[in-house]
Coordinates of C-alpha atoms and ligand atoms in Angstrom, one line a residue:
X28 CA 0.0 0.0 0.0
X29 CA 1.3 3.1 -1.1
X30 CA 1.6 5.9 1.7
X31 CA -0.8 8.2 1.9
X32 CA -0.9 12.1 2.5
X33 CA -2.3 12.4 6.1
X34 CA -6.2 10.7 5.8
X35 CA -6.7 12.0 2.8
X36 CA -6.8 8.7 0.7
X37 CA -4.2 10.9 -1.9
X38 CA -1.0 9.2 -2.2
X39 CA 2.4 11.3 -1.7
X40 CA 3.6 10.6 -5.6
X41 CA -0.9 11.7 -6.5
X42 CA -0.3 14.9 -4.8
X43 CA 3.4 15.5 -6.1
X44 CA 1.8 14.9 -9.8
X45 CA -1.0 17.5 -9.5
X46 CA 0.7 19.7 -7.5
X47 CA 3.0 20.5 -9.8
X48 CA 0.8 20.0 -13.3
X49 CA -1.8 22.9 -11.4
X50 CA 1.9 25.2 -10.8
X51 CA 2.9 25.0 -14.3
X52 CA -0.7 25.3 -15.7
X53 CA -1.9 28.3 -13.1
X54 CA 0.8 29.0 -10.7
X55 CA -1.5 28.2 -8.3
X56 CA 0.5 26.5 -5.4
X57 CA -1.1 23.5 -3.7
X58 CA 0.1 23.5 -0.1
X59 CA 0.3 20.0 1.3
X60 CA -1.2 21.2 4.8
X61 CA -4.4 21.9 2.8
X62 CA -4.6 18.5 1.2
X63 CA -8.1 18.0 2.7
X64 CA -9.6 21.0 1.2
X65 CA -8.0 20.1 -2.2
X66 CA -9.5 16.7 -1.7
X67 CA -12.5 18.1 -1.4
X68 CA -12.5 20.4 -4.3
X69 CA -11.1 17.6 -6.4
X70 CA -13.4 14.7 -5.5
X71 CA -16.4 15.8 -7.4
X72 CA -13.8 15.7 -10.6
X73 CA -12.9 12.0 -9.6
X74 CA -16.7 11.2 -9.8
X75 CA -17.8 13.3 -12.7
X76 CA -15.3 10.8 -14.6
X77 CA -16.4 7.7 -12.6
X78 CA -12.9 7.2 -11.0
X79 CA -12.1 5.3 -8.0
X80 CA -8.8 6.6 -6.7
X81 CA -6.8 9.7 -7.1
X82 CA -3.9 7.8 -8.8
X83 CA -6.0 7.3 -11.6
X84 CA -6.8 10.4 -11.6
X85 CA -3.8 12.4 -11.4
X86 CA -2.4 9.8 -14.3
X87 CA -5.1 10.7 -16.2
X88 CA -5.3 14.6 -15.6
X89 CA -1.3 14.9 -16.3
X90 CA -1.6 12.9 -19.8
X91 CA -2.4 14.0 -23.3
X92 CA -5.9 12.7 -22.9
X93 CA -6.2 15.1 -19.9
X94 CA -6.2 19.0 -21.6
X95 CA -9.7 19.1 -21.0
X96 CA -9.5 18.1 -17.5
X97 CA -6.9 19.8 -16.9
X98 CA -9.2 22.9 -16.9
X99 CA -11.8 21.3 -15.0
X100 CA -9.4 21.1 -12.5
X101 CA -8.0 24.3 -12.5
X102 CA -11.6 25.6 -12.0
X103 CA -12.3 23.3 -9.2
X104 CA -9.0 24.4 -7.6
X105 CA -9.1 28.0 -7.9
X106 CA -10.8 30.0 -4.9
X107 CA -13.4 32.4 -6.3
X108 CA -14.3 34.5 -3.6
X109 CA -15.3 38.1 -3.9
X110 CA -17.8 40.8 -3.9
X111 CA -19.1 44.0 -5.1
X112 CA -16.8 47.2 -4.3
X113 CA -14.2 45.0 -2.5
X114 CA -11.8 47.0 -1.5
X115 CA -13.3 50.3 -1.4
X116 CA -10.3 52.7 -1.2
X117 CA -9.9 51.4 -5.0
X118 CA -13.1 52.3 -6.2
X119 CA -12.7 55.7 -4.5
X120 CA -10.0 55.8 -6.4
X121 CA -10.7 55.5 -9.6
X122 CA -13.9 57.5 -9.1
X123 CA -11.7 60.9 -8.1
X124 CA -9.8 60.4 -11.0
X125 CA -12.3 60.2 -13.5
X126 CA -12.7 64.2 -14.1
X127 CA -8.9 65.0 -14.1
X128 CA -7.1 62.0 -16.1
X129 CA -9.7 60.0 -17.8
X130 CA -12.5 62.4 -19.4
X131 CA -9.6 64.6 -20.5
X132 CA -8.3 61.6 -22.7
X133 CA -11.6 60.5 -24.0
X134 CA -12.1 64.0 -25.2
X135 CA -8.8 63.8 -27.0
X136 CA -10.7 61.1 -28.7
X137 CA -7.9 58.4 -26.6
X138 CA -9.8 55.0 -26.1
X139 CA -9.7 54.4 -22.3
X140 CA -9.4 50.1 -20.7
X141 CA -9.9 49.6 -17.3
X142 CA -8.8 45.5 -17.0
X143 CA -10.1 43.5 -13.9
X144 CA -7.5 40.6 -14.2
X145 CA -8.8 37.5 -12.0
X146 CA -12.2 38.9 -12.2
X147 CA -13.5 35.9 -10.5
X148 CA -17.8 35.9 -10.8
X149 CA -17.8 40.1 -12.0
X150 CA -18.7 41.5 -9.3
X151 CA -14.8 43.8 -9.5
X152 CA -16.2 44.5 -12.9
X153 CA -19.4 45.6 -12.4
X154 CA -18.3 47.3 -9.3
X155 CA -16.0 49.4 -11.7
X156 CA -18.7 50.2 -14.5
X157 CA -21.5 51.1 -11.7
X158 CA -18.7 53.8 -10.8
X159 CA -18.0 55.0 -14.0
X160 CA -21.8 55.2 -15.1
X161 CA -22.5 57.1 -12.1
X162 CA -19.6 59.8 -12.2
X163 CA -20.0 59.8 -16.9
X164 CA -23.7 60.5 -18.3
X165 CA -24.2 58.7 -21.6
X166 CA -20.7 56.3 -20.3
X167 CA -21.5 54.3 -23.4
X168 CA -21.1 57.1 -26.2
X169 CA -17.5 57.6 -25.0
X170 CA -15.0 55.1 -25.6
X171 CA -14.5 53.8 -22.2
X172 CA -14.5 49.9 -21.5
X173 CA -13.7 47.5 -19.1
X174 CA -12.3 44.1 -20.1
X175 CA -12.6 41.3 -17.2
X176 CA -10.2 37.8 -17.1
X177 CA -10.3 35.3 -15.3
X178 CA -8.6 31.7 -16.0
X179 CA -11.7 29.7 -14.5
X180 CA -14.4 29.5 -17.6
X181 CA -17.2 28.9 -14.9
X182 CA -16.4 32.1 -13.1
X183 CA -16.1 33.6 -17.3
X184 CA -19.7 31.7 -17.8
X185 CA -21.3 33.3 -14.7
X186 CA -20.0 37.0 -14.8
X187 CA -21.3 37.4 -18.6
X188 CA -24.9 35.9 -17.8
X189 CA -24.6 38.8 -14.9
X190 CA -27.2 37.4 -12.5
X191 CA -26.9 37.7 -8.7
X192 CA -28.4 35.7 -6.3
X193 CA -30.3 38.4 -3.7
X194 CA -27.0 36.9 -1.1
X195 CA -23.9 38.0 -3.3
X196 CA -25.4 41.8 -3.7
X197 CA -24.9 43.2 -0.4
X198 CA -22.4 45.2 -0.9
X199 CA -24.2 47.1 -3.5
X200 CA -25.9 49.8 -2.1
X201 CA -29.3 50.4 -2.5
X202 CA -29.4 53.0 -5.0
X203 CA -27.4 51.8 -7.2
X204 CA -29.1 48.6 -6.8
X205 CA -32.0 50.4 -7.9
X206 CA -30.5 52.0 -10.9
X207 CA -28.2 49.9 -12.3
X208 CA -30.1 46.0 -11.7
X209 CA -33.5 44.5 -12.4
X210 CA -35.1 42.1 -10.3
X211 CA -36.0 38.8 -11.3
X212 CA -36.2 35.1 -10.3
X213 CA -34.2 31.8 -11.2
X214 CA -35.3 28.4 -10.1
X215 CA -37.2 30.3 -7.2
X216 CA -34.4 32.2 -6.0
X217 CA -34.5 36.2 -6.3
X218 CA -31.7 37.4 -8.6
X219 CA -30.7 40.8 -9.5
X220 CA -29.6 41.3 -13.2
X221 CA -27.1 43.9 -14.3
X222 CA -28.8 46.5 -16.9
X223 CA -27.4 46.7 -20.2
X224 CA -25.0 49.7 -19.8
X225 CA -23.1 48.3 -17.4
X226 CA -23.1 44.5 -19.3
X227 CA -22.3 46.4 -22.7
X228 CA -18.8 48.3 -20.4
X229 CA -17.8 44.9 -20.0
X230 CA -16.4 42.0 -22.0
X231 CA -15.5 39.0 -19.9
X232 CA -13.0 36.3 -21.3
X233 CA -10.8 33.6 -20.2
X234 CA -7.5 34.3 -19.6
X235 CA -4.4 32.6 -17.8
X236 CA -2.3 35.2 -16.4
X237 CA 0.9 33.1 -16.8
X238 CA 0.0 32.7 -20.8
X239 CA 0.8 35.1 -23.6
X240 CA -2.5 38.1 -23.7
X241 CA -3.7 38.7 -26.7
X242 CA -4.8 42.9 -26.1
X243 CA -3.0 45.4 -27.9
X244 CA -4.3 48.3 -26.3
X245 CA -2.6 49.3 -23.1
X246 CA -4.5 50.2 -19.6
X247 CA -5.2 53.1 -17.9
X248 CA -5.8 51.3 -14.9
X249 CA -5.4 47.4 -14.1
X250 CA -7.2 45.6 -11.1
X251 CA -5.4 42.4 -10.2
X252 CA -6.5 42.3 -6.9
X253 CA -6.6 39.5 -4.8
X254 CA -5.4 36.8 -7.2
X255 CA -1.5 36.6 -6.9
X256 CA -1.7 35.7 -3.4
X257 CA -2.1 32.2 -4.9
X258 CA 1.5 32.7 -6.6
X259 CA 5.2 31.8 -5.6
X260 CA 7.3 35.5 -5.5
X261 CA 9.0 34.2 -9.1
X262 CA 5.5 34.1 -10.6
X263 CA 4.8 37.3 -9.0
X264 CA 8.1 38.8 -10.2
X265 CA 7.6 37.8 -13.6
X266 CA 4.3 39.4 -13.6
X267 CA 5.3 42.6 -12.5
X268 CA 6.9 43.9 -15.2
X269 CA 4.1 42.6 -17.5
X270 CA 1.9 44.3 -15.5
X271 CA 4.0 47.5 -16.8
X272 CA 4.3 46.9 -19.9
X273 CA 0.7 46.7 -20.3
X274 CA -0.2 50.2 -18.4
X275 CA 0.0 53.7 -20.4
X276 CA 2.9 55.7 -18.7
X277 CA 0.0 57.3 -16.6
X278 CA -2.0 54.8 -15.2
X279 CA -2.6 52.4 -12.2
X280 CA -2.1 49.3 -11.1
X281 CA -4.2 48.1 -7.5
X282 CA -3.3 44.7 -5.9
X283 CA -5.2 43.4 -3.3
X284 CA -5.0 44.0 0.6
X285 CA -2.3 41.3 1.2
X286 CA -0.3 41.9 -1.6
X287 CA 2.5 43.7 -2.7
X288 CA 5.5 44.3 -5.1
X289 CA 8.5 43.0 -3.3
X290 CA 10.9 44.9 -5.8
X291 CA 8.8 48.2 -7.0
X292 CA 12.1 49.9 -8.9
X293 CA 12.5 46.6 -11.0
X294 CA 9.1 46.5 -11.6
X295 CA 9.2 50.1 -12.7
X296 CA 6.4 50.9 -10.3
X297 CA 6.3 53.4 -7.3
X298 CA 4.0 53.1 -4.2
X299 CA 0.9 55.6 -4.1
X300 CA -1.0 54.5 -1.3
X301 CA -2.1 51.0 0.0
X302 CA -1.8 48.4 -2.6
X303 CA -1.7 51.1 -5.3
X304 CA 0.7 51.0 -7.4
X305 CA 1.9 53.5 -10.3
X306 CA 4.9 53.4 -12.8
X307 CA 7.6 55.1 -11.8
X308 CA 7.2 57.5 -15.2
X309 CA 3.7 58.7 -13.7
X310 CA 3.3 62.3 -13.3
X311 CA 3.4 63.7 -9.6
X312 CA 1.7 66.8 -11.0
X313 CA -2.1 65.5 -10.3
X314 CA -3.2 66.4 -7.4
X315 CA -3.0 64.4 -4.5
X316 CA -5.1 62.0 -3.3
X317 CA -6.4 61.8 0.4
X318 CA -4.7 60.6 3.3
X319 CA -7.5 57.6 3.4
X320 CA -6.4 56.5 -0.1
Ligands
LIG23 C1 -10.2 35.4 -5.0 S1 -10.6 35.7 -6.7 C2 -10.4 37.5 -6.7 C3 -11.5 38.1 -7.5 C4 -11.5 39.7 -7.5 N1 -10.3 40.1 -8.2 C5 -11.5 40.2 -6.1 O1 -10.5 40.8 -5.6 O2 -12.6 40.2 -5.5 C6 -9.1 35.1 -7.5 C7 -9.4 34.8 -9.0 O3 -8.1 34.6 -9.6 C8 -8.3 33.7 -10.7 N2 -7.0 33.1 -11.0 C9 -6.2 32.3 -10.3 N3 -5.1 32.0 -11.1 C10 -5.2 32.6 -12.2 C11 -4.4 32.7 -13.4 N4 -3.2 32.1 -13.5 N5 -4.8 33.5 -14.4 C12 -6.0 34.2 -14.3 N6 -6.8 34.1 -13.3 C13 -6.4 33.4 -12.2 C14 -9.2 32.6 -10.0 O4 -9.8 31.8 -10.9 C15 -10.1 33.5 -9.2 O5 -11.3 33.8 -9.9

């Protein structure tokens, strides 16, 4: 009998195998002392394809046969939590610098990209376009838009149908509840849907941060909150200056509240407040922003 990790019923060599296919796939890092909850995630998988044991599985999920279940796995592995205007000090954010940096550039006819990357189910997306359509009348004459990735394609799948069960909307308040949802009902449970404007802000697509990406128009401000916690500091590293290339010389970069960038001057970024981020060719010139921020 081969030994086992703790009770689990996943053998040392199982864990070893996935372990390291979900790092390079993800750079999600599976920490042996959370086997159980992995188990967990994972054993629906191992009955969706009618398998007994997680040796068969993890041969099967590491082979050629496996792509497909490799994303399966991913998705069962990654931890989706979040919620509307996480995070406030971001949104506030964003919202004071919507007269001074971004209007002036979308009436220099500049396009403007906000990009919530590890978007999770929307709601950092929506969060984002209910701020912008409060602070811009007519937001969707101007070309302002949000893109919103995620690596998980059942997170992707949810956030673009953009219904909330009544429990996930709480930190949405009222009024803009009001304004920006309508109410409706799925399998008997009250859901609010996101109006047009803010669904036509957004487009939601699946993306692995560790992969190549595909936009050729750079950011004014990337949200990437919340999400890199689940890296090593080499993935992080190597993300960093990605991260920069990817930003106009002006713009923004906000990380969630645990995280940071070890090395900001070889990034090319400079602190400006809590988890806020800037490259270091950003002007000082605009005014400042609040002690809270
Ligand atoms: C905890 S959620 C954060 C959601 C949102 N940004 C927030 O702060 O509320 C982390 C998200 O990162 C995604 N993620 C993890 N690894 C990723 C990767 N390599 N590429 C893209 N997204 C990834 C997960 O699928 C998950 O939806």
């Amino acid at each position: 009998m081969k030994d086992q990790v703790g009770d689990s019923g996943i053998t040392a060599e199982s864990f070893e195998a996935i372990a390291q296919l979900a790092y390079r796939e993800s750079g999600l890092q599976l920490a042996v002392e959370k086997i159980s909850m992995i188990q967990s995630r994972l054993r629906h998988r191992l009955r969706a394809l009618n398998m007994a044991d997680f040796d068969d599985y993890s041969a099967f999920v590491c082979s050629e046969d496996g792509a497909d279940e490799r994303r399966h796995m991913i998705s069962a592995l990654t931890t989706n939590v979040s919620h509307f205007f996480r995070e406030k000090h971001h949104f506030d954010i964003l919202q004071s610098r919507i007269a001074d940096m971004l209007l002036p550039k979308l009436k220099n006819g500049e396009k403007v990209r906000i990009w919530s990357a590890g978007c999770s189910n929307g709601q950092e997306a929506l969060s984002i376009a209910m701020t912008l359509a409060e602070a811009i009348p007519n937001v969707l004459d101007l070309d302002i838009r949000i893109l919103a990735t995620d690596i998980d394609p059942n997170v992707v799948k949810f956030a673009t149908a953009a219904s909330y069960p009544e429990r996930l909307t709480s930190g949405i308040p009222e009024t803009l509840l009001q304004r920006h949802f309508r109410k409706g009902s799925e399998n008997g449970e009250t859901v609010f849907i996101a109006n047009k404007e803010l669904q036509q802000m957004i487009a939601f697509r699946e993306l692995n941060l560790l992969t190549s990406w595909p936009m050729k128009q750079k950011m004014d401000i990337i949200f990437c909150r919340n999400v890199v916690i689940y890296f090593d500091l080499d993935t992080q590293n190597r993300l960093w200056p990605r991260f920069h290339q990817m930003l106009k010389p002006d713009g923004y970069l906000f990380l969630g509240h645990s995280e940071r960038i070890a090395d900001t001057d070889t990034a090319g970024f400079r602190t400006d407040g809590p988890t806020t981020y800037r490259p270091t060719t950003a002007s000082t010139s605009t005014e400042p922003l609040s002690k809270e921020h």
